[in-house]
Tab-separated table of C-alpha atoms in Angstrom:
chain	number	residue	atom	x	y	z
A	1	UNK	CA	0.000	0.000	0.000
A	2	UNK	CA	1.581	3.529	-0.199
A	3	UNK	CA	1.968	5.870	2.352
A	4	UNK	CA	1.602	9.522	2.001
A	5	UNK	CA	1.939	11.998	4.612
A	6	UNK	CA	-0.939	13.727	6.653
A	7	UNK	CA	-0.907	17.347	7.480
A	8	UNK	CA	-2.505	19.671	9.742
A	9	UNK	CA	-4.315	22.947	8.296
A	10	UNK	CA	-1.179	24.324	9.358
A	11	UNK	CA	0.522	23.021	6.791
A	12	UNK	CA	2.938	20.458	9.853
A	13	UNK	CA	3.290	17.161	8.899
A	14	UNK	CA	1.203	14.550	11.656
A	15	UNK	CA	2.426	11.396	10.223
A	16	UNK	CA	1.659	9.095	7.573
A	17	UNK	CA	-1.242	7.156	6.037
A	18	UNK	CA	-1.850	4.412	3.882
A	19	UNK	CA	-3.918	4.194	0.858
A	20	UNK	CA	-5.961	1.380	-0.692
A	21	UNK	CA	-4.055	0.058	-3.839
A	22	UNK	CA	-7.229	-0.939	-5.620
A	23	UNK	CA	-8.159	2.452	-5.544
A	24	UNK	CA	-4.826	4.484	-5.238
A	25	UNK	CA	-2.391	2.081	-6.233
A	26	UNK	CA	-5.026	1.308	-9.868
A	27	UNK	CA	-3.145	1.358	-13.321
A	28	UNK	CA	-3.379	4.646	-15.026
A	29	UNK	CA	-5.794	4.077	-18.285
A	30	UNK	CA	-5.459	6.977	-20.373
A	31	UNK	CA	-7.731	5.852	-22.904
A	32	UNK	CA	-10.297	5.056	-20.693
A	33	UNK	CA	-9.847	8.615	-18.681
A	34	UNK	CA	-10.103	10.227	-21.735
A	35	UNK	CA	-13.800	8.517	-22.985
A	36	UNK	CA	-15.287	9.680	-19.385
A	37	UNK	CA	-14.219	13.219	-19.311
A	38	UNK	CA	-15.791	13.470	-22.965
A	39	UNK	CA	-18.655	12.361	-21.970
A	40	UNK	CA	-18.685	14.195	-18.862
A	41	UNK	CA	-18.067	17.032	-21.096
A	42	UNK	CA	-21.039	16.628	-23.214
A	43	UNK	CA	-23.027	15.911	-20.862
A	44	UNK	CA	-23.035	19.387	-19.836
A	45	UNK	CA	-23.978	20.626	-22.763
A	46	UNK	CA	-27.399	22.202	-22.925
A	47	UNK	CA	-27.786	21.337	-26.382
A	48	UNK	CA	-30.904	23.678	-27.252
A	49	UNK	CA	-29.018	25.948	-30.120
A	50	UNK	CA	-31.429	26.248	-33.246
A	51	UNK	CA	-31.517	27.863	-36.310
A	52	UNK	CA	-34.114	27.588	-39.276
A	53	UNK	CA	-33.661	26.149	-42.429
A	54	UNK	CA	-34.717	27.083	-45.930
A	55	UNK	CA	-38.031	25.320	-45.622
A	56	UNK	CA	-38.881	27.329	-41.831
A	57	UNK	CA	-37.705	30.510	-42.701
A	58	UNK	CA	-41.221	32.658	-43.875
A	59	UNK	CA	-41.503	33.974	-47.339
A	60	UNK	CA	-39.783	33.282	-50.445
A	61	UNK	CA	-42.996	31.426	-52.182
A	62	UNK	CA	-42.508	33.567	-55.274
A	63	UNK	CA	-39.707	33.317	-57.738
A	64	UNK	CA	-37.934	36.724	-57.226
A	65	UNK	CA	-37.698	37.216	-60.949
A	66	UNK	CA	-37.652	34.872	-63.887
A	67	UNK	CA	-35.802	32.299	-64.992
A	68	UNK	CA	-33.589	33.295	-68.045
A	69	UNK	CA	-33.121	37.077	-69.734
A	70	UNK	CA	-32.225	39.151	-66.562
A	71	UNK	CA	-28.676	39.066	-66.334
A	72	UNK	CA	-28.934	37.809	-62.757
A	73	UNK	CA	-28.031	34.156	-61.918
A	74	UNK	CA	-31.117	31.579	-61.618
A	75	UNK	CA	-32.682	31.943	-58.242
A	76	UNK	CA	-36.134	30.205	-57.129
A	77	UNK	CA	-36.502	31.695	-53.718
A	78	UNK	CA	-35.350	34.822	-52.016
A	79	UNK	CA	-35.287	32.182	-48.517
A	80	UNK	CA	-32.487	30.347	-50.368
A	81	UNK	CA	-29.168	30.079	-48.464
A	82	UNK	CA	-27.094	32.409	-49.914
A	83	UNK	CA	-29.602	35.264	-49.537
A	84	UNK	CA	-29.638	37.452	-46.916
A	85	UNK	CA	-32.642	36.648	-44.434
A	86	UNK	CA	-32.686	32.907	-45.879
A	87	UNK	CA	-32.323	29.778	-43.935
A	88	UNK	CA	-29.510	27.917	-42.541
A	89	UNK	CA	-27.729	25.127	-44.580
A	90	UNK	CA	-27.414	22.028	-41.936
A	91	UNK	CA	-28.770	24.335	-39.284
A	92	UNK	CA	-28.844	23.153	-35.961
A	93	UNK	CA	-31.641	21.787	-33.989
A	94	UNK	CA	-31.637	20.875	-30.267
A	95	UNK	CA	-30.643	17.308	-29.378
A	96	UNK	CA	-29.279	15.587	-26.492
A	97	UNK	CA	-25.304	15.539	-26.366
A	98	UNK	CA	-25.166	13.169	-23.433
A	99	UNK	CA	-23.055	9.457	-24.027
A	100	UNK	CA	-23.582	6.550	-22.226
A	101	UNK	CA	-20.728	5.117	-20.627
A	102	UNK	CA	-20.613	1.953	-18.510
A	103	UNK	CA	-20.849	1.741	-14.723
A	104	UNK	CA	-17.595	-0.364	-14.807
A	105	UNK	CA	-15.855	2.307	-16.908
A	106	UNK	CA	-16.452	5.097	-15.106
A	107	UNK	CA	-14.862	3.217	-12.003
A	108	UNK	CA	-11.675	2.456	-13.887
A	109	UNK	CA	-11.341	5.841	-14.879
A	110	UNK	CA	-12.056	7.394	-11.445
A	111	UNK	CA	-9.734	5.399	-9.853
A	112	UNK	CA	-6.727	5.990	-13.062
A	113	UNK	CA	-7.517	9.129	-12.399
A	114	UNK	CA	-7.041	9.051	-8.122
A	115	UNK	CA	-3.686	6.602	-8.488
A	116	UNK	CA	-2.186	9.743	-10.700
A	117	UNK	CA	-2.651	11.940	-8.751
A	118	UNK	CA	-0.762	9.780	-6.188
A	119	UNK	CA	1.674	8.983	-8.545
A	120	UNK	CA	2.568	12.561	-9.901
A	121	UNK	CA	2.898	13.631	-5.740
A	122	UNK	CA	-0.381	15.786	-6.344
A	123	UNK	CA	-2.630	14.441	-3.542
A	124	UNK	CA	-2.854	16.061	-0.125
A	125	UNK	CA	-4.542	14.218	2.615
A	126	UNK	CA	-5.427	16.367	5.732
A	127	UNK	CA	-6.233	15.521	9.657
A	128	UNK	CA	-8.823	17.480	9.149
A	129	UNK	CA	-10.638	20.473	7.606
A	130	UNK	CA	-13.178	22.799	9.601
A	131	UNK	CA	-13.249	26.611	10.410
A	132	UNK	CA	-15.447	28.656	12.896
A	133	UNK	CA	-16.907	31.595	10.582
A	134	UNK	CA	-17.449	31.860	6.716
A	135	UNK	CA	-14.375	33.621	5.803
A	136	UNK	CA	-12.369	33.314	2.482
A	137	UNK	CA	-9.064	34.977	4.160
A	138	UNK	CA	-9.428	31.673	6.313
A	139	UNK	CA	-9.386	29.115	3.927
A	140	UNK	CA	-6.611	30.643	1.586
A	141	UNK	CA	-4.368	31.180	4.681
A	142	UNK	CA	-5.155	26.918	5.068
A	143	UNK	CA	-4.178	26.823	1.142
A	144	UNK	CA	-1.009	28.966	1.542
A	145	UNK	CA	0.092	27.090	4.319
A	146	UNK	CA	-0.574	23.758	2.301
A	147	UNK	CA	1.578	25.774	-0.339
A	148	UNK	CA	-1.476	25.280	-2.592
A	149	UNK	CA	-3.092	27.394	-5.508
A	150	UNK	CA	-5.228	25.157	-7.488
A	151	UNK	CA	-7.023	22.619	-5.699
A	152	UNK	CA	-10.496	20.319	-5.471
A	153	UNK	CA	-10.981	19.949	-1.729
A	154	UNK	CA	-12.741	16.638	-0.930
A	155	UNK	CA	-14.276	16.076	2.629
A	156	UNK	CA	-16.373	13.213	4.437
A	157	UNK	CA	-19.501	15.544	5.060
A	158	UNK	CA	-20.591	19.331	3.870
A	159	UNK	CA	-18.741	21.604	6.076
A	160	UNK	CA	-20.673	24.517	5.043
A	161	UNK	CA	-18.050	27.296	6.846
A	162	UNK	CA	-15.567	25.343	4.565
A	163	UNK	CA	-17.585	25.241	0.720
A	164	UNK	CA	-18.530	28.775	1.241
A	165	UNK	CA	-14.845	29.952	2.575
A	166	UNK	CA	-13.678	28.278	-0.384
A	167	UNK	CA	-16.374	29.279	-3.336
A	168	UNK	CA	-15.101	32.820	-3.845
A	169	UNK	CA	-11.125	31.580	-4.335
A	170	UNK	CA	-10.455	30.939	-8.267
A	171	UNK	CA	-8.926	27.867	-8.827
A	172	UNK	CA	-10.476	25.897	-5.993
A	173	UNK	CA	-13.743	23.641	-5.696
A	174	UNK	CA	-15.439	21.972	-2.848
A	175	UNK	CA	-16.795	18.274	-3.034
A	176	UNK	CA	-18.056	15.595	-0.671
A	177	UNK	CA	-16.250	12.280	-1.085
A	178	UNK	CA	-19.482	10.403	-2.195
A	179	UNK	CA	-19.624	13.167	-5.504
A	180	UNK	CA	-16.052	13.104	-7.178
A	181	UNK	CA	-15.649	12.495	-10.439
A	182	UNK	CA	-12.434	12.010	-13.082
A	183	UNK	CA	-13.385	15.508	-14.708
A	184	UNK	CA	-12.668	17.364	-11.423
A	185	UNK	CA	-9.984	15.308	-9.888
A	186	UNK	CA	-7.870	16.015	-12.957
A	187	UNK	CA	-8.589	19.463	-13.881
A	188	UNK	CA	-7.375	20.834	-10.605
A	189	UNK	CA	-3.769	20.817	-9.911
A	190	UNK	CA	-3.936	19.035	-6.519
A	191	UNK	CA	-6.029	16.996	-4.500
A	192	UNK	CA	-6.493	17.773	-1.089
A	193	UNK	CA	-8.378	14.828	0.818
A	194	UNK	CA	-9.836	14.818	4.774
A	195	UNK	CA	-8.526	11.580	6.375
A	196	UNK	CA	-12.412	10.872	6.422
A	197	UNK	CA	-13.085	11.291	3.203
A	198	UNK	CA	-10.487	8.734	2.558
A	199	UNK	CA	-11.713	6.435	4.258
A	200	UNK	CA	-15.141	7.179	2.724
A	201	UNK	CA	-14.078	6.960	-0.726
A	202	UNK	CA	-11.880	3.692	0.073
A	203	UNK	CA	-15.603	2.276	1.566
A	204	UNK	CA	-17.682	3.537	-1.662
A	205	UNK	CA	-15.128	2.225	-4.704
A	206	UNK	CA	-13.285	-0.508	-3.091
């Protein structure tokens, strides 16, 4: 199993831990990573852009002026494409951008994506995480001390004083352990984990 150390919001070291090597210890599968952030990625998309195509746009019943002895090129409606005010060639319509992806493979890639982090040195695990007021100087004074910019904080429970400390601080995102993804754990720099959330994500995706 590997150990990593535990620190105190101080920033002190207070010993070590181990980690579960099915979940922190997991080969990293790239190609697997890479299919669930996709779809995590499209699955945020609201997918309601629409535009209206030649035969939705109103007007243009009339031929705007006959077919040969003009001069002009042929046209048969001024709703054509290439006029101004005419419809959309291929336009969009709203649709559903979500993918399905496996229960299975979104476990593999959660844990890739957890044993990277412990293999790059990027994970943080902490004794504990609490304050006594909602204030943002707090929590980046806990962050400075950690030596930490860019984080996803994951705890056990909601600390509330914590998430809304933490919500105005760019760079830096809240989650309980039962609610982390591969999307989050590797878009932030670091991951800084509660001993208790450790121990709740070893008990959810062993």
């Amino acid at each position: 199993m590997a150990k990593v150390a535990v620190y105190t919001m101080d920033g002190a070291q207070n010993g070590e831990i181990e980690l579960n090597d099915q979940i922190f210890g997991a080969e990293v599968n790239i190609p697997v990573m890479h299919q669930v952030v996709v779809a995590h990625l499209a699955k945020l998309r609201q997918g309601t852009q629409s535009a209206k195509t030649r035969a939705e746009v109103s007007g243009g019943g009339r031929k705007p002026w006959r077919q040969k002895g003009t001069g002009h090129a042929r046209q048969g409606s001024i709703r054509s494409p290439q006029w101004v005010g005419g419809g959309v060639v291929f336009a969009p319509k709203p649709r559903d951008y979500s993918m399905k992806v496996n229960k299975k493979v979104r476990r593999v890639a959660l844990k890739s994506a957890l044993s990277s982090k412990v293999q790059d040195a990027k994970i943080l695990v902490l004794e504990s995480l609490s304050l006594d007021e909602i204030k943002t100087k707090a929590m980046k004074k806990v962050l400075d001390n950690l030596k930490v910019e860019n984080a996803l904080i994951v705890m056990d429970g909601t600390e509330t004083n914590v998430v809304l400390s933490a919500r105005n601080l760019p760079g830096v995102k809240t989650l309980r352990a039962d609610m982390i993804n591969t999307y989050d754990i590797l878009k932030y720099d670091t991951l800084i984990v509660t001993k208790d959330a450790v121990a709740k994500i070893e008990e959810v995706y062993a």
